[in-house]
Short mmCIF file of C-alpha atoms in Angstrom, two decimals:
data_model
loop_
_atom_site.label_atom_id
_atom_site.label_comp_id
_atom_site.label_asym_id
_atom_site.label_seq_id
_atom_site.Cartn_x
_atom_site.Cartn_y
_atom_site.Cartn_z
CA MET A 1 110.70 81.06 124.00
CA THR A 2 107.32 80.36 122.45
CA GLU A 3 104.54 82.70 121.47
CA GLY A 4 102.47 81.45 124.43
CA ASP A 5 105.15 82.45 126.92
CA HIS A 6 105.00 85.97 125.57
CA THR A 7 101.24 86.26 126.04
CA TRP A 8 101.53 84.94 129.57
CA ARG A 9 104.24 87.41 130.41
CA LYS A 10 102.12 90.20 129.01
CA LEU A 11 99.11 89.17 131.08
CA LEU A 12 101.25 88.90 134.22
CA GLN A 13 102.79 92.38 133.81
CA PRO A 14 100.16 94.29 135.84
CA LEU A 15 100.61 91.85 138.75
CA TYR A 16 104.09 93.23 139.46
CA GLY A 17 102.57 96.57 140.47
CA VAL A 18 99.87 94.90 142.59
CA VAL A 19 102.32 92.63 144.40
CA GLY A 20 104.73 95.54 144.88
CA LEU A 21 102.05 97.72 146.41
CA LEU A 22 100.86 94.97 148.76
CA LEU A 23 104.47 94.28 149.74
CA ILE A 24 105.17 97.92 150.62
CA TRP A 25 101.89 98.09 152.51
CA GLN A 26 102.75 94.95 154.48
CA ILE A 27 106.29 96.19 155.27
CA VAL A 28 105.06 99.61 156.36
CA SER A 29 102.38 98.18 158.65
CA ALA A 30 104.60 95.34 160.01
CA THR A 31 107.50 97.69 160.85
CA ARG A 32 105.03 100.13 162.40
CA LEU A 33 106.37 102.93 160.23
CA VAL A 34 102.82 104.22 160.24
CA ASP A 35 100.53 103.85 163.22
CA PRO A 36 98.93 100.40 162.71
CA PHE A 37 95.62 101.87 163.75
CA LEU A 38 95.68 104.23 160.73
CA LEU A 39 97.10 101.59 158.42
CA PRO A 40 95.98 98.09 159.38
CA SER A 41 97.77 95.08 157.93
CA VAL A 42 96.95 93.62 154.54
CA SER A 43 95.51 90.50 156.10
CA SER A 44 93.18 92.31 158.50
CA THR A 45 91.88 94.46 155.64
CA ALA A 46 91.37 91.38 153.47
CA LYS A 47 89.56 89.76 156.36
CA ALA A 48 87.36 92.83 156.82
CA ILE A 49 86.40 92.67 153.14
CA TRP A 50 85.64 88.95 153.41
CA VAL A 51 83.62 89.26 156.57
CA GLY A 52 81.94 92.43 155.30
CA PHE A 53 80.85 90.56 152.21
CA THR A 54 79.76 87.30 153.81
CA GLU A 55 78.25 88.47 157.09
CA GLY A 56 78.39 92.25 157.09
CA PRO A 57 76.77 94.94 154.96
CA LEU A 58 79.40 95.36 152.17
CA LEU A 59 77.58 93.29 149.55
CA PHE A 60 74.35 95.16 150.21
CA ASP A 61 76.20 98.50 150.12
CA LEU A 62 77.79 97.55 146.83
CA SER A 63 74.42 96.59 145.35
CA ARG A 64 72.87 99.90 146.47
CA THR A 65 75.71 101.93 144.95
CA VAL A 66 75.56 99.96 141.70
CA GLU A 67 71.80 100.40 141.60
CA ARG A 68 72.00 104.19 142.09
CA THR A 69 74.86 104.60 139.63
CA MET A 70 73.12 102.51 136.98
CA LEU A 71 69.78 104.26 137.42
CA ALA A 72 71.45 107.66 137.15
CA PHE A 73 73.44 106.53 134.13
CA ALA A 74 70.37 105.02 132.45
CA PHE A 75 68.29 108.17 132.95
CA ALA A 76 71.17 110.32 131.72
CA SER A 77 71.74 108.19 128.61
CA VAL A 78 68.08 107.84 127.67
CA ILE A 79 67.66 111.61 127.71
CA ALA A 80 71.09 112.91 126.72
CA VAL A 81 71.91 110.64 123.76
CA PRO A 82 68.83 111.49 121.64
CA VAL A 83 68.90 115.17 122.65
CA GLY A 84 72.62 115.38 121.90
CA ILE A 85 72.15 113.79 118.49
CA ALA A 86 69.23 116.08 117.68
CA LEU A 87 71.23 119.15 118.74
CA GLY A 88 74.25 117.99 116.77
CA ALA A 89 72.07 117.57 113.70
CA ALA A 90 70.80 121.14 114.12
CA PRO A 91 74.03 123.14 114.54
CA ALA A 92 72.14 126.44 114.46
CA VAL A 93 70.28 125.44 117.65
CA TYR A 94 73.37 123.92 119.23
CA GLU A 95 75.41 127.08 118.75
CA LYS A 96 72.81 129.01 120.74
CA LEU A 97 72.82 126.46 123.57
CA GLU A 98 76.52 125.62 123.58
CA PHE A 99 77.47 128.16 126.22
CA VAL A 100 74.76 127.04 128.62
CA ILE A 101 75.63 123.35 128.17
CA ASP A 102 79.33 124.05 128.50
CA PHE A 103 78.75 126.19 131.59
CA PHE A 104 76.80 123.52 133.47
CA ARG A 105 79.15 120.83 132.27
CA SER A 106 82.00 122.80 133.83
CA THR A 107 80.11 123.36 137.08
CA PRO A 108 81.06 120.68 139.63
CA ALA A 109 77.92 118.62 140.17
CA SER A 110 78.56 118.73 143.93
CA ALA A 111 77.84 122.47 143.77
CA VAL A 112 74.23 121.80 142.81
CA PHE A 113 73.58 119.32 145.62
CA PRO A 114 71.83 121.92 147.78
CA LEU A 115 69.60 122.93 144.89
CA PHE A 116 68.60 119.32 144.24
CA LEU A 117 68.04 118.80 147.97
CA VAL A 118 65.50 121.61 147.89
CA LEU A 119 63.90 120.19 144.77
CA PHE A 120 63.77 116.50 145.65
CA GLY A 121 64.34 116.25 149.40
CA ALA A 122 67.03 114.25 151.19
CA GLY A 123 66.11 110.86 149.74
CA ASN A 124 67.32 108.48 147.11
CA VAL A 125 65.85 110.56 144.28
CA THR A 126 68.23 113.44 144.92
CA LYS A 127 71.34 111.26 144.72
CA ILE A 128 70.22 109.71 141.47
CA ALA A 129 69.05 113.04 140.02
CA VAL A 130 72.34 114.87 140.71
CA ALA A 131 74.36 111.98 139.31
CA ALA A 132 72.13 111.84 136.23
CA PHE A 133 72.51 115.59 135.80
CA GLY A 134 76.30 115.43 135.91
CA ALA A 135 76.57 112.39 133.67
CA GLY A 136 73.88 113.60 131.28
CA LEU A 137 75.64 116.84 130.38
CA VAL A 138 78.86 115.02 129.48
CA ILE A 139 76.97 112.45 127.42
CA LEU A 140 74.94 115.16 125.66
CA PHE A 141 78.02 117.21 124.88
CA ASN A 142 79.85 114.23 123.38
CA ALA A 143 76.85 112.99 121.37
CA ALA A 144 76.34 116.46 119.88
CA TYR A 145 80.00 116.77 118.99
CA GLY A 146 80.06 113.30 117.49
CA VAL A 147 77.30 114.29 115.09
CA ILE A 148 78.77 117.73 114.37
CA ASN A 149 82.15 116.21 113.53
CA ALA A 150 80.72 113.53 111.24
CA ARG A 151 82.88 113.21 108.15
CA LYS A 152 81.37 115.47 105.53
CA THR A 153 82.43 113.12 102.75
CA ARG A 154 80.25 110.29 104.04
CA VAL A 155 77.25 112.58 104.27
CA LEU A 156 77.93 113.79 100.71
CA ALA A 157 78.30 110.19 99.56
CA ALA A 158 74.86 109.44 100.99
CA LYS A 159 73.35 112.58 99.45
CA VAL A 160 74.61 111.60 96.03
CA MET A 161 72.90 108.21 96.48
CA GLY A 162 69.64 110.05 97.09
CA VAL A 163 69.39 109.07 100.76
CA PRO A 164 66.66 111.20 102.41
CA GLN A 165 67.62 113.55 105.25
CA PHE A 166 66.19 111.46 108.09
CA ARG A 167 67.92 108.31 106.88
CA ILE A 168 71.21 110.24 106.64
CA LEU A 169 70.75 110.94 110.34
CA THR A 170 69.96 107.34 111.31
CA ASP A 171 72.16 105.46 108.82
CA ILE A 172 75.20 107.72 108.66
CA MET A 173 75.45 110.42 111.32
CA LEU A 174 74.41 108.18 114.20
CA TRP A 175 77.09 105.65 113.32
CA GLU A 176 79.63 108.38 112.73
CA ALA A 177 78.88 109.72 116.20
CA LEU A 178 78.83 106.32 117.91
CA PRO A 179 82.52 106.21 118.95
CA GLN A 180 82.17 109.68 120.47
CA ILE A 181 78.86 108.73 122.13
CA ILE A 182 80.56 105.75 123.77
CA VAL A 183 83.36 108.02 125.00
CA GLY A 184 80.68 110.25 126.51
CA MET A 185 78.92 107.32 128.16
CA ARG A 186 82.19 106.02 129.56
CA ASN A 187 82.96 109.39 131.11
CA GLY A 188 79.33 109.68 132.17
CA VAL A 189 79.29 106.43 134.13
CA SER A 190 82.51 107.45 135.95
CA ILE A 191 81.01 110.80 136.86
CA ALA A 192 77.77 109.15 138.00
CA LEU A 193 79.75 106.85 140.31
CA ILE A 194 81.75 109.75 141.79
CA ILE A 195 78.61 111.75 142.48
CA VAL A 196 76.72 108.78 143.94
CA ILE A 197 79.62 108.01 146.33
CA VAL A 198 79.85 111.62 147.49
CA ALA A 199 76.07 111.85 147.84
CA GLU A 200 76.00 108.66 149.92
CA MET A 201 78.59 110.19 152.23
CA PHE A 202 76.85 113.47 152.89
CA ILE A 203 73.18 113.31 151.98
CA GLY A 204 71.24 111.44 154.65
CA SER A 205 72.14 107.88 153.69
CA VAL A 206 71.80 104.59 155.50
CA ASP A 207 73.54 102.42 152.93
CA GLY A 208 75.86 102.43 149.92
CA LEU A 209 79.65 102.30 149.66
CA GLY A 210 80.02 106.05 150.22
CA TYR A 211 78.01 105.78 153.43
CA ARG A 212 80.05 102.72 154.53
CA ILE A 213 83.40 104.46 153.98
CA PHE A 214 82.23 107.51 155.89
CA SER A 215 80.60 105.68 158.81
CA ALA A 216 83.54 103.24 159.14
CA GLN A 217 85.80 106.26 159.51
CA MET A 218 83.48 107.78 162.12
CA LEU A 219 83.52 104.48 164.04
CA PHE A 220 87.33 104.18 163.65
CA ASP A 221 86.77 100.82 161.95
CA MET A 222 89.79 101.28 159.68
CA PRO A 223 89.89 97.79 158.08
CA THR A 224 86.28 98.18 156.91
CA MET A 225 87.00 101.68 155.66
CA TYR A 226 89.94 100.46 153.56
CA GLY A 227 87.87 97.51 152.40
CA ALA A 228 85.01 99.74 151.26
CA ILE A 229 87.46 102.07 149.48
CA PHE A 230 88.95 99.08 147.72
CA ILE A 231 85.52 97.80 146.64
CA THR A 232 84.62 101.25 145.33
CA GLY A 233 87.84 101.36 143.31
CA ALA A 234 87.16 97.90 141.93
CA LEU A 235 83.64 98.97 140.94
CA GLY A 236 84.96 102.01 139.08
CA TYR A 237 87.53 99.87 137.34
CA VAL A 238 85.01 97.25 136.24
CA LEU A 239 82.55 99.86 134.94
CA ASN A 240 85.32 101.37 132.85
CA LEU A 241 86.41 97.94 131.64
CA VAL A 242 82.89 97.13 130.48
CA PHE A 243 82.92 100.21 128.27
CA VAL A 244 86.38 99.46 126.91
CA MET A 245 85.15 95.99 125.89
CA PHE A 246 81.93 97.43 124.50
CA ASP A 247 83.97 99.91 122.50
CA LYS A 248 86.21 97.19 121.13
CA TYR A 249 83.38 94.96 119.93
CA PHE A 250 80.73 97.43 118.82
CA VAL A 251 82.83 100.27 117.43
CA HIS A 252 85.54 98.05 116.03
CA TRP A 253 86.20 100.44 113.14
CA SER A 254 86.92 103.44 115.35
CA GLY A 255 90.37 104.94 115.00
CA LYS A 256 91.22 102.79 111.98
CA MET B 1 61.06 97.88 87.56
CA LEU B 2 60.97 99.73 84.28
CA ALA B 3 64.15 101.61 85.08
CA GLY B 4 65.85 98.33 85.92
CA ASN B 5 64.78 96.77 82.64
CA THR B 6 65.92 99.63 80.46
CA ALA B 7 69.20 99.75 82.29
CA GLN B 8 69.58 96.06 81.60
CA ALA B 9 68.75 96.48 77.94
CA ARG B 10 71.30 99.24 77.73
CA GLN B 11 73.98 97.04 79.07
CA THR B 12 73.61 94.55 76.24
CA GLU B 13 73.90 97.26 73.59
CA THR B 14 77.24 97.63 71.97
CA SER B 15 77.72 101.20 72.98
CA LEU B 16 79.77 103.52 70.90
CA PRO B 17 80.10 106.88 72.53
CA ASP B 18 78.01 109.41 70.71
CA ALA B 19 79.31 112.87 71.43
CA THR B 20 77.14 114.49 68.80
CA VAL B 21 74.03 114.17 70.95
CA PRO B 22 74.84 115.95 74.20
CA TYR B 23 73.36 114.25 77.22
CA VAL B 24 74.99 116.24 79.99
CA ARG B 25 74.87 119.98 79.39
CA VAL B 26 76.74 122.43 81.56
CA ALA B 27 75.85 125.95 80.48
CA GLY B 28 77.18 129.27 81.76
CA LEU B 29 78.30 127.74 85.04
CA LYS B 30 79.40 130.30 87.58
CA LYS B 31 81.07 129.73 90.94
CA ARG B 32 82.68 132.21 93.30
CA PHE B 33 84.90 131.22 96.16
CA GLY B 34 86.50 133.59 98.64
CA GLY B 35 85.44 136.62 96.63
CA ARG B 36 87.06 135.35 93.43
CA ASP B 37 85.59 133.63 90.41
CA VAL B 38 86.41 129.94 90.09
CA TYR B 39 84.45 129.95 86.86
CA ALA B 40 82.95 133.03 85.29
CA SER B 41 81.02 131.07 82.68
CA LEU B 42 81.83 127.47 81.93
CA ASP B 43 80.19 125.41 79.21
CA LEU B 44 80.59 121.69 78.62
CA ASP B 45 78.59 119.06 76.74
CA ILE B 46 79.05 115.34 77.29
CA GLY B 47 77.49 112.63 75.14
CA ARG B 48 75.66 109.55 76.34
CA GLY B 49 78.10 106.74 77.02
CA GLU B 50 81.06 109.04 76.68
CA VAL B 51 84.04 109.09 79.03
CA VAL B 52 85.41 112.57 79.55
CA SER B 53 88.38 113.41 81.71
CA VAL B 54 89.00 116.84 83.17
CA PHE B 55 92.57 118.05 83.47
CA GLY B 56 93.91 121.45 84.39
CA PRO B 57 96.21 123.53 86.57
CA ASN B 58 96.07 123.33 90.34
CA GLY B 59 93.14 125.15 91.86
CA CYS B 60 91.24 125.47 88.60
CA GLY B 61 88.23 123.84 90.26
CA LYS B 62 88.25 120.39 88.68
CA SER B 63 86.72 118.68 91.70
CA THR B 64 84.37 121.59 92.32
CA LEU B 65 83.08 121.18 88.77
CA ILE B 66 81.95 117.58 89.24
CA GLY B 67 80.71 118.44 92.73
CA ILE B 68 78.37 121.02 91.23
CA MET B 69 77.40 118.70 88.38
CA ALA B 70 76.49 115.97 90.89
CA GLY B 71 74.52 118.42 93.00
CA ILE B 72 76.59 118.15 96.19
CA ILE B 73 78.09 121.63 95.85
CA SER B 74 75.91 124.58 94.96
CA GLY B 75 76.87 126.74 92.01
CA ASP B 76 76.41 130.51 91.80
CA GLY B 77 74.77 130.59 88.40
CA GLY B 78 74.31 128.73 85.16
CA SER B 79 72.74 125.31 84.74
CA VAL B 80 73.47 121.62 84.62
CA SER B 81 71.00 119.32 82.91
CA TYR B 82 70.83 115.64 82.03
CA GLY B 83 68.82 114.96 78.90
CA GLY B 84 66.89 118.10 79.83
CA GLU B 85 66.26 116.96 83.41
CA ARG B 86 67.61 118.07 86.76
CA VAL B 87 70.28 116.10 88.59
CA GLN B 88 67.75 114.90 91.20
CA SER B 89 65.95 112.75 88.63
CA VAL B 90 69.12 111.05 87.39
CA ARG B 91 70.95 108.10 88.93
CA ILE B 92 74.41 109.27 89.90
CA GLY B 93 77.49 107.31 90.87
CA TYR B 94 80.25 109.20 92.61
CA VAL B 95 83.69 107.98 93.62
CA PHE B 96 85.53 110.21 96.05
CA GLN B 97 89.23 110.86 96.15
CA ASN B 98 89.57 109.64 99.71
CA TYR B 99 87.99 106.20 100.04
CA ARG B 100 88.74 106.23 103.78
CA ASP B 101 86.30 109.07 104.33
CA ALA B 102 83.77 107.90 101.78
CA LEU B 103 83.11 104.26 102.64
CA PHE B 104 80.96 103.44 105.67
CA PRO B 105 83.42 101.77 108.06
CA TRP B 106 80.67 100.20 110.20
CA MET B 107 79.39 98.16 107.26
CA ARG B 108 81.08 95.17 105.68
CA ALA B 109 82.39 95.80 102.16
CA ILE B 110 79.47 93.88 100.65
CA ASP B 111 76.94 95.94 102.62
CA ASN B 112 78.63 99.14 101.50
CA ILE B 113 78.09 98.02 97.92
CA ARG B 114 74.47 97.04 98.57
CA TYR B 115 73.52 100.19 100.48
CA PRO B 116 72.69 102.60 97.60
CA LEU B 117 70.34 100.12 95.89
CA GLU B 118 67.47 100.87 98.27
CA PHE B 119 67.60 104.56 97.35
CA ALA B 120 67.92 103.86 93.64
CA GLY B 121 64.49 102.23 93.78
CA VAL B 122 65.70 98.66 93.37
CA PRO B 123 63.15 96.35 95.06
CA ALA B 124 64.53 94.34 97.99
CA PRO B 125 64.37 90.89 96.32
CA ASP B 126 66.50 92.13 93.39
CA ARG B 127 69.26 93.70 95.45
CA ASP B 128 71.32 90.56 96.08
CA ARG B 129 71.31 89.77 92.38
CA ARG B 130 72.49 93.27 91.53
CA VAL B 131 75.32 92.99 94.04
CA ASP B 132 76.31 89.60 92.65
CA GLU B 133 76.36 91.05 89.14
CA ILE B 134 78.70 93.88 90.01
CA VAL B 135 80.96 91.60 92.06
CA ALA B 136 81.17 89.13 89.16
CA LEU B 137 81.97 91.99 86.79
CA PHE B 138 84.94 93.10 88.86
CA ASP B 139 86.12 89.62 89.68
CA VAL B 140 87.67 90.76 92.96
CA GLY B 141 90.06 88.40 94.65
CA PHE B 142 89.35 89.43 98.21
CA ASP B 143 86.70 88.67 100.81
CA LEU B 144 83.86 91.20 100.62
CA LYS B 145 82.60 90.11 104.05
CA LEU B 146 85.51 92.04 105.58
CA TYR B 147 85.16 95.56 106.91
CA PRO B 148 86.77 98.38 104.91
CA HIS B 149 89.57 98.91 107.43
CA GLN B 150 90.59 95.28 106.95
CA LEU B 151 91.18 95.87 103.22
CA SER B 152 94.08 97.51 101.44
CA GLY B 153 93.72 100.99 99.97
CA GLY B 154 93.27 99.70 96.44
CA GLN B 155 90.68 97.16 97.57
CA GLN B 156 88.79 99.88 99.42
CA GLN B 157 88.75 102.10 96.37
CA LEU B 158 87.49 99.15 94.29
CA VAL B 159 84.66 98.75 96.81
CA SER B 160 83.92 102.48 96.40
CA ILE B 161 83.78 102.07 92.64
CA MET B 162 81.50 99.03 92.90
CA ARG B 163 79.25 100.95 95.27
CA ALA B 164 79.00 103.74 92.73
CA LEU B 165 78.31 101.37 89.83
CA VAL B 166 75.84 98.99 91.49
CA VAL B 167 72.91 101.34 90.87
CA LYS B 168 73.72 101.35 87.13
CA PRO B 169 74.20 105.09 87.13
CA GLU B 170 73.41 107.22 84.12
CA VAL B 171 76.37 109.38 85.03
CA LEU B 172 79.51 108.34 86.90
CA PHE B 173 81.76 110.92 88.53
CA LEU B 174 85.28 109.99 89.55
CA ASP B 175 87.17 112.53 91.64
CA GLU B 176 90.87 111.69 91.35
CA PRO B 177 90.09 108.09 92.25
CA PHE B 178 93.72 106.93 92.19
CA SER B 179 95.44 109.80 93.95
CA ALA B 180 95.39 108.16 97.39
CA LEU B 181 96.76 104.86 96.01
CA ASP B 182 100.32 103.71 95.47
CA TYR B 183 101.57 103.05 91.94
CA GLU B 184 100.94 99.32 91.87
CA MET B 185 97.41 99.75 93.19
CA THR B 186 96.73 102.54 90.73
CA LEU B 187 97.57 100.25 87.81
CA PHE B 188 95.34 97.52 89.21
CA VAL B 189 92.31 99.69 89.97
CA ARG B 190 92.68 101.63 86.72
CA ASP B 191 92.54 98.48 84.61
CA GLN B 192 89.56 97.14 86.56
CA LEU B 193 87.81 100.44 85.93
CA GLN B 194 88.73 100.54 82.26
CA LYS B 195 87.00 97.20 81.72
CA VAL B 196 83.62 98.48 82.88
CA LEU B 197 83.53 102.06 81.60
CA HIS B 198 82.08 101.18 78.21
CA LEU B 199 79.82 98.30 79.20
CA SER B 200 76.72 100.47 79.33
CA SER B 201 75.57 103.82 78.05
CA MET B 202 76.75 105.46 81.26
CA SER B 203 78.46 108.82 80.80
CA THR B 204 81.59 109.28 82.88
CA VAL B 205 83.43 112.34 84.09
CA LEU B 206 86.89 111.68 85.52
CA VAL B 207 88.87 114.34 87.31
CA SER B 208 92.57 113.64 87.15
CA HIS B 209 95.85 115.33 88.00
CA ASP B 210 97.77 112.85 85.88
CA LEU B 211 97.76 113.69 82.17
CA GLU B 212 98.64 110.17 80.96
CA GLU B 213 95.84 108.69 83.00
CA ALA B 214 93.42 111.38 81.82
CA ILE B 215 94.12 110.43 78.20
CA TYR B 216 94.30 106.68 78.79
CA LEU B 217 90.82 106.43 80.26
CA ALA B 218 88.94 109.00 78.16
CA ASP B 219 87.20 109.49 74.84
CA ARG B 220 87.85 113.21 75.17
CA VAL B 221 90.10 115.23 77.45
CA VAL B 222 88.73 118.54 78.69
CA LEU B 223 91.59 120.93 79.41
CA LEU B 224 90.67 123.71 81.80
CA SER B 225 92.42 127.07 81.97
CA LYS B 226 93.71 128.82 85.06
CA ARG B 227 91.25 130.70 87.30
CA PRO B 228 88.79 131.98 86.39
CA SER B 229 88.52 128.68 84.59
CA SER B 230 86.90 127.94 81.31
CA VAL B 231 87.35 125.13 78.83
CA ALA B 232 90.68 125.86 77.12
CA GLU B 233 90.44 122.97 74.68
CA ILE B 234 88.71 119.65 74.23
CA VAL B 235 91.08 117.04 72.83
CA PRO B 236 89.56 113.89 71.32
CA VAL B 237 91.29 110.58 72.00
CA PRO B 238 90.41 108.44 68.96
CA LEU B 239 92.03 105.26 70.25
CA SER B 240 90.09 101.99 70.33
CA TRP B 241 88.78 100.22 73.43
CA PRO B 242 89.80 98.29 75.42
CA ARG B 243 93.19 99.88 75.85
CA GLU B 244 96.27 98.04 76.98
CA PRO B 245 99.08 99.67 78.97
CA GLU B 246 101.27 99.31 75.84
CA ILE B 247 99.28 102.17 74.41
CA PHE B 248 101.36 104.59 76.47
CA ALA B 249 104.17 104.00 73.96
CA ASP B 250 101.87 104.24 70.93
CA GLU B 251 102.79 107.04 68.57
CA ARG B 252 99.25 108.46 68.47
CA PHE B 253 99.03 108.43 72.26
CA VAL B 254 102.35 110.27 72.55
CA ARG B 255 101.18 112.85 70.01
CA ILE B 256 97.93 113.51 71.90
CA LYS B 257 99.85 113.81 75.13
CA ALA B 258 102.32 116.29 73.63
CA HIS B 259 99.45 118.35 72.29
CA CYS B 260 97.63 118.40 75.65
CA PHE B 261 100.83 119.27 77.43
CA GLU B 262 101.45 122.18 75.07
CA THR B 263 97.97 123.57 75.75
CA PHE B 264 98.38 123.02 79.49
CA ARG B 265 101.70 124.90 79.57
CA ARG B 266 100.26 127.78 77.60
CA GLU B 267 97.32 128.00 80.01
CA VAL B 268 99.50 127.88 83.11
CA ARG B 269 101.77 130.63 81.85
CA ARG B 270 98.99 132.88 80.68
#
């Protein structure tokens, strides 16, 4: 067996699970173990996804959900990363705010929906704002901790070189915190997606994957519902993958 | 520019350590830790161009001593001066025990070495030349374009040492620089270091937990007592430079070692 065979086998490993799942699904729906109305066949779901994408609203829904998630994530990052770094660099201030940050970070973002509805109305802004709020706290928390946990030795090494305080922050602490900041952003984008999907389901929406899943269920259009769930899952997976790749290339030293 | 020129001039001097004119003066140093005195009053003079190693019982505050001297740990009394000036106005090189925590892992080895030059007041056009100089001096056989985590432990510590030396420091501090290395690497890095210690009028303070190494690399060995520490004895090492590893078997070396060991035992038992 050659080296190449090994790599191929490795790459093919995850397919076993996928094929297995599809097989069980097909068997269950073909043998009518579950009511075929509740669990349509693999092919009809695949068809619903295809048709939904080419002729129906799925592509547009996907683009709306991506747009909301990305906007929320961008707002959260732009605010939370610098604030988190600043707080981490001023531990005396952070200690005073830690409880408040930790409290809101632990509060399910869905619990503040009504508050944001009052503040921003039942439009797009509310969905993005709640998602940004939830993602922002996680990003802030991680950025602050990344700076706080910067290796003291590296900071001392820079001090001995005569590096001024501000440059220690930008040249050393920021880089020290970067792996942790990326972890925060990765969690943040997942949280933003969860909140956007839930918001699309329940807060006066006319589009988005959350809305599509919910309305397909109301219309008993089960293939479309499964299709939209699948697309949502794929979106979450891809967003995570992007950060894993980002992590690998830009924080290559982390954990070594 | 002026600083660069004088440093250059210094390097061409044949420097014989001159311990009679103290350059580094530690006077009445006091440090408390956890309610106990690490030092009650510690005095130490080091000459320009001299290499001094510090050896003593566990917990006697060897590393703390150079930390305070370099200005990264605050003392609780006494003074440290360099030719009458404060540490802030002196170029310092510092090599930490743990190279893993001291190098900047996001920079290539070469950029780690270059980094301190900006803060030592070396103008941008001269920095590459300074890096080339130090690299040529060490004659390293590995690729400095690699990141620290791609290098072996000994190579990383060599990078640390080059980073400390690139600014042409007036004082070099080495905090147990070999303790995280295996034996083979220790020999390699130690000999690389030995070659450069007397090239300029740089004063060096080496903290070591290995008596042989402390003697091998030093002009004088400072033996510290148990806590509260003071200087128990300063043992001169009148052996010529450069030193070869054969010196470990030299009669004079063995005699110095026996003497240091005797003092050390007495201080531990006290």
